[in-house]
Every structure is written in structure tokens, then in C-alpha cells.
Coordinates of C-alpha atoms in Angstrom, one line a residue:
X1 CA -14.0 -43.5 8.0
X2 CA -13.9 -40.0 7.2
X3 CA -10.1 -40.4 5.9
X4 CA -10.8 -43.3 3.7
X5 CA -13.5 -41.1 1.9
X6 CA -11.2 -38.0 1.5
X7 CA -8.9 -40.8 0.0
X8 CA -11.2 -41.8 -2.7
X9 CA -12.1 -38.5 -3.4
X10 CA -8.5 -37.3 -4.0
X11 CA -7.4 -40.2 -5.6
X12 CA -10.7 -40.1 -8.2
X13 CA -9.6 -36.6 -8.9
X14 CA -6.0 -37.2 -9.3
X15 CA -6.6 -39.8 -12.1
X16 CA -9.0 -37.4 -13.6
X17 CA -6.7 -34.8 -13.8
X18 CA -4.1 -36.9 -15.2
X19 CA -6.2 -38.8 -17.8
X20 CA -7.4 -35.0 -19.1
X21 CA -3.6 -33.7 -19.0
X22 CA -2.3 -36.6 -21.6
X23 CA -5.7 -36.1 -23.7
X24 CA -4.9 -32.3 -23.6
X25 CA -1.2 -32.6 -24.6
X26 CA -1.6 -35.3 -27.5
X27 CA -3.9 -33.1 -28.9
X28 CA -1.8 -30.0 -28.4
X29 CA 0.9 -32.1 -29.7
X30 CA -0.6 -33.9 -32.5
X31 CA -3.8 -32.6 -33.3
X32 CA -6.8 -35.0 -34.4
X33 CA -4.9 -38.1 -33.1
X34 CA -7.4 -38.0 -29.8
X35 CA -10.8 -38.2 -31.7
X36 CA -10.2 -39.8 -35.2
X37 CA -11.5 -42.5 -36.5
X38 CA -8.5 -44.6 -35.9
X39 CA -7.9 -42.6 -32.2
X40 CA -4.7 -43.7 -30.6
X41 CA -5.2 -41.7 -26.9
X42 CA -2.4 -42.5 -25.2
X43 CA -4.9 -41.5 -21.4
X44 CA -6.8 -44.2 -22.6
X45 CA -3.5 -46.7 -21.4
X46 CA -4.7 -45.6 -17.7
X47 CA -7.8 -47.8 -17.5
X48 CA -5.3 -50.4 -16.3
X49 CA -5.9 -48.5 -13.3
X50 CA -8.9 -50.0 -12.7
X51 CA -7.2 -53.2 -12.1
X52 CA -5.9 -51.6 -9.4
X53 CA -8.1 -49.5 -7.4
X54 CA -12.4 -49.1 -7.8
X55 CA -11.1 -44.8 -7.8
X56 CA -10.6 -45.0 -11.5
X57 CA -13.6 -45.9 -12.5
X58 CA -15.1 -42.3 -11.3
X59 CA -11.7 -40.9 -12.2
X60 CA -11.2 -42.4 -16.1
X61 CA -14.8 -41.3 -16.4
X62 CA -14.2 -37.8 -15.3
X63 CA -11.4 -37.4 -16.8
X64 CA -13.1 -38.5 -20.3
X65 CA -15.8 -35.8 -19.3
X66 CA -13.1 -33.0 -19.1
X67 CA -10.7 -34.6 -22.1
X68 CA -14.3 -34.4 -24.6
X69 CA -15.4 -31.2 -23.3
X70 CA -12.6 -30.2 -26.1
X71 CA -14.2 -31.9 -28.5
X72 CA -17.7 -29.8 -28.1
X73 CA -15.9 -26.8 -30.0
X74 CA -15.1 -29.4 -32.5
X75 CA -18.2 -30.5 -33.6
X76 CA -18.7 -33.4 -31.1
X77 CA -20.9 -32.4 -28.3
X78 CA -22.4 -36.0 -28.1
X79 CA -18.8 -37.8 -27.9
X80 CA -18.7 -36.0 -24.0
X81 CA -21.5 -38.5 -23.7
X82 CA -21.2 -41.9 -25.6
X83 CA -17.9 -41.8 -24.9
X84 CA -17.5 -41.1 -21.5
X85 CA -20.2 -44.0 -20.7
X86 CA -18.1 -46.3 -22.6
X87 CA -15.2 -45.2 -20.5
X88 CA -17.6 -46.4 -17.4
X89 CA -18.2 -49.6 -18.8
X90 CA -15.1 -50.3 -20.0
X91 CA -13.5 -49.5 -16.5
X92 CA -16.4 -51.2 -14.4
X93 CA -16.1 -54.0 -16.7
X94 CA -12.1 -54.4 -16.0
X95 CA -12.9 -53.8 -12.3
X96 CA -15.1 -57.2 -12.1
X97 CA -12.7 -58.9 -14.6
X98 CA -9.6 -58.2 -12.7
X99 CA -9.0 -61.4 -11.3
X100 CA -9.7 -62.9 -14.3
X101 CA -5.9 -63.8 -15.9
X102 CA -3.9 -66.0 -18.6
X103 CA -0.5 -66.7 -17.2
X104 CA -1.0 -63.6 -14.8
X105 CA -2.0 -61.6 -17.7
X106 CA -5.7 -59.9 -17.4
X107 CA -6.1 -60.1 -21.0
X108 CA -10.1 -60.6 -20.8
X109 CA -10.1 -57.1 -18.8
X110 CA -7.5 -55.3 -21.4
X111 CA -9.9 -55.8 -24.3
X112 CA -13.0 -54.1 -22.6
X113 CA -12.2 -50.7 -23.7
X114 CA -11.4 -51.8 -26.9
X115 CA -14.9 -53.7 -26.8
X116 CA -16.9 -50.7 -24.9
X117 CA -15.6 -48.2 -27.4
X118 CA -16.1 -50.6 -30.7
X119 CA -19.4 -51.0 -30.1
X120 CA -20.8 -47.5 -28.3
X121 CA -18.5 -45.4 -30.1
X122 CA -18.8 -47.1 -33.2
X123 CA -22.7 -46.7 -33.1
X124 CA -22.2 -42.6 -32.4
X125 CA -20.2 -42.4 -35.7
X126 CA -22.6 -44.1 -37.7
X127 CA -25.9 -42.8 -35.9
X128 CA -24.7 -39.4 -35.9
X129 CA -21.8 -38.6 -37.9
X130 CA -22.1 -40.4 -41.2
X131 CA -25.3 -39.0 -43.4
X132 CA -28.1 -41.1 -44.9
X133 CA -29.8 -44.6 -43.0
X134 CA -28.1 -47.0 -40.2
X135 CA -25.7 -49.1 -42.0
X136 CA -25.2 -52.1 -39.7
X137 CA -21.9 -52.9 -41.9
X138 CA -21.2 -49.3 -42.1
X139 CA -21.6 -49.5 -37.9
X140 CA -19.2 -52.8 -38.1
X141 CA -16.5 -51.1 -39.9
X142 CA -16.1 -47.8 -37.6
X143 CA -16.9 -49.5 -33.9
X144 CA -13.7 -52.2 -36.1
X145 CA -11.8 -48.8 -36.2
X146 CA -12.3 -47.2 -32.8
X147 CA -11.5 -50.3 -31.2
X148 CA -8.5 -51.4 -33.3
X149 CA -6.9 -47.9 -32.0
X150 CA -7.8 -48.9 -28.4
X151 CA -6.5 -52.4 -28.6
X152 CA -3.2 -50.9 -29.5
X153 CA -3.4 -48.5 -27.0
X154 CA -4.2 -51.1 -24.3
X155 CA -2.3 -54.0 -25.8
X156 CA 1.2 -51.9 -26.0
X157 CA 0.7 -48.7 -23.6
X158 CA -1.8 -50.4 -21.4
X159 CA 0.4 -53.6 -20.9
X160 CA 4.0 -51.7 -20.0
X161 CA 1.9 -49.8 -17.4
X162 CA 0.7 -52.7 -15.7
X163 CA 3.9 -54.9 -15.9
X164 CA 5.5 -51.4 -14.5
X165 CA 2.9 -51.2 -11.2
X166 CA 2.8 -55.1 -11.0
X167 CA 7.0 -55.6 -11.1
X168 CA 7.5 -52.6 -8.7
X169 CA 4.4 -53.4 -6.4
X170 CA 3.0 -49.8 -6.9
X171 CA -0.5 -50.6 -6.9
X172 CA 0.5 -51.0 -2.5
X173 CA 2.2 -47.8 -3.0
X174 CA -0.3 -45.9 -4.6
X175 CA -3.3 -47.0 -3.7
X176 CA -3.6 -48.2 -0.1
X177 CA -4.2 -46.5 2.4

């Protein structure tokens, strides 16, 4: 028992780590592209995981702790937030939707970070970030952009990552004990 726990608990943190390390290098890299409007965060491809293994929903959350902690110097203490809990509904969401496919493809699954983000996300922006009253169409329009950038992230980066773990049978390798 005690293994299987340690397990979790390393595997949580390795997904953490590495969600935060491609957050921290895009940014490095190509500054802005991880908390525009139009974001296109190449971690965010590793919610697939979630498919996988019930360790990246802690771990993806985490990890969009960490990756946002960033963002606090930037002006954007309340993304840590928002956007980490769409990150945990977006993953627990693709957890329960896994099995859920369209000629093997979980396509119901790969739209709930677009979906989570959209609509949490979207509301941040417009609550928060944009002056004067609570546009609803205003709200529509940047929740439209936030999750156009993760559909693209999920659709093309998202999609090559789980055809790679699904053709090579790495989710036995990586995350079986």
C-alpha cells in the first residue's frame, strides 16, 4: 500500500515539474505567448495525461500553480487562481470522459480545457482585467479567445501526444505500477 502511495506522489510531482518547466521555457523563449489573450501553452498539451493516469489531475493543477506564480509579478495574481481551477476541471472532467471516444479518438475529453478555460478564464479577463461594467458579449469574445488558443494546443499538440503514448503503449510503461 505504502508503495502505491509513494507512486502517486512522485508521479503527481513529476507531471508538475514538467508542466511548470515547458510554461517556464515558452515564456523565457517567447515571452507573453503563455498568458495572452490568444495563449498558445504548449504544458497545456499534457492534460492528455489525464487520460492516462488520475496523478495528473493533482499534477497539471500544481503545475499551473507553480507555471502562474510567474504571472503574480506580472500583474496577474488572480490567474494562479481561476486558472489553476480550470486546470482541475478541465483534467477531472477528461478523467471521467476518458472512455468516452469517436473512432478511438476522446474528442469529448480534448475539448474540456478548451471549454474550462473559455468560460473561467474568459470571465477573469472580463471581471477583472477589462475596465467599466460586465459585458456578457465582451465575456463571449475573450473566454472565444482563450479557448481557441487551447483547442489548438489540444487539437494539434494534445493529439500527437496521445497517438504517441497510445501507438507505443506508454501509458503501461509509465504509469503502472
Amino acid at each position: 500500500m505504502k508503495n502505491k502511495k509513494v507512486l502517486f506522489i512522485v508521479q503527481t510531482a513529476v507531471i508538475a515539474a514538467m508542466y511548470a518547466a515547458l510554461t517556464y521555457a515558452q515564456n523565457f523563449l517567447l515571452p507573453g505567448t503563455t498568458s495572452a489573450a490568444v495563449q498558445f501553452r504548449v504544458s497545456e498539451a499534457l492534460n492528455i495525461l489525464a487520460l492516462f493516469t488520475p496523478t495528473a489531475i493533482p499534477g497539471l493543477t500544481i503545475g499551473c500553480v507553480l507555471s502562474n506564480l510567474y504571472n503574480i509579478g506580472s500583474g496577474l495574481p488572480l490567474d494562479m487562481i481561476f486558472g489553476s481551477l480550470a486546470t482541475l476541471g478541465a483534467t477531472l472532467c477528461i478523467y471521467f470522459t476518458r472512455n468516452i471516444k469517436i473512432k478511438s479518438y476522446p474528442l469529448l475529453a480534448m475539448l474540456m480545457p478548451a471549454v474550462w478555460n473559455g468560460v473561467i478564464v474568459g470571465w477573469e479577463i472580463e471581471t477583472f482585467f477589462v475596465e467599466g461594467d460586465f459585458i456578457f458579449a465582451d465575456f463571449l469574445l475573450q473566454g472565444g479567445l482563450v479557448a481557441l488558443g487551447e483547442l489548438g494546443v489540444m487539437l494539434v499538440l494534445g493529439s500527437a501526444l496521445y497517438y504517441i503514448i497510445v501507438k507505443r503503449d506508454l501509458s503501461k510503461k509509465l504509469f503502472k505500477a
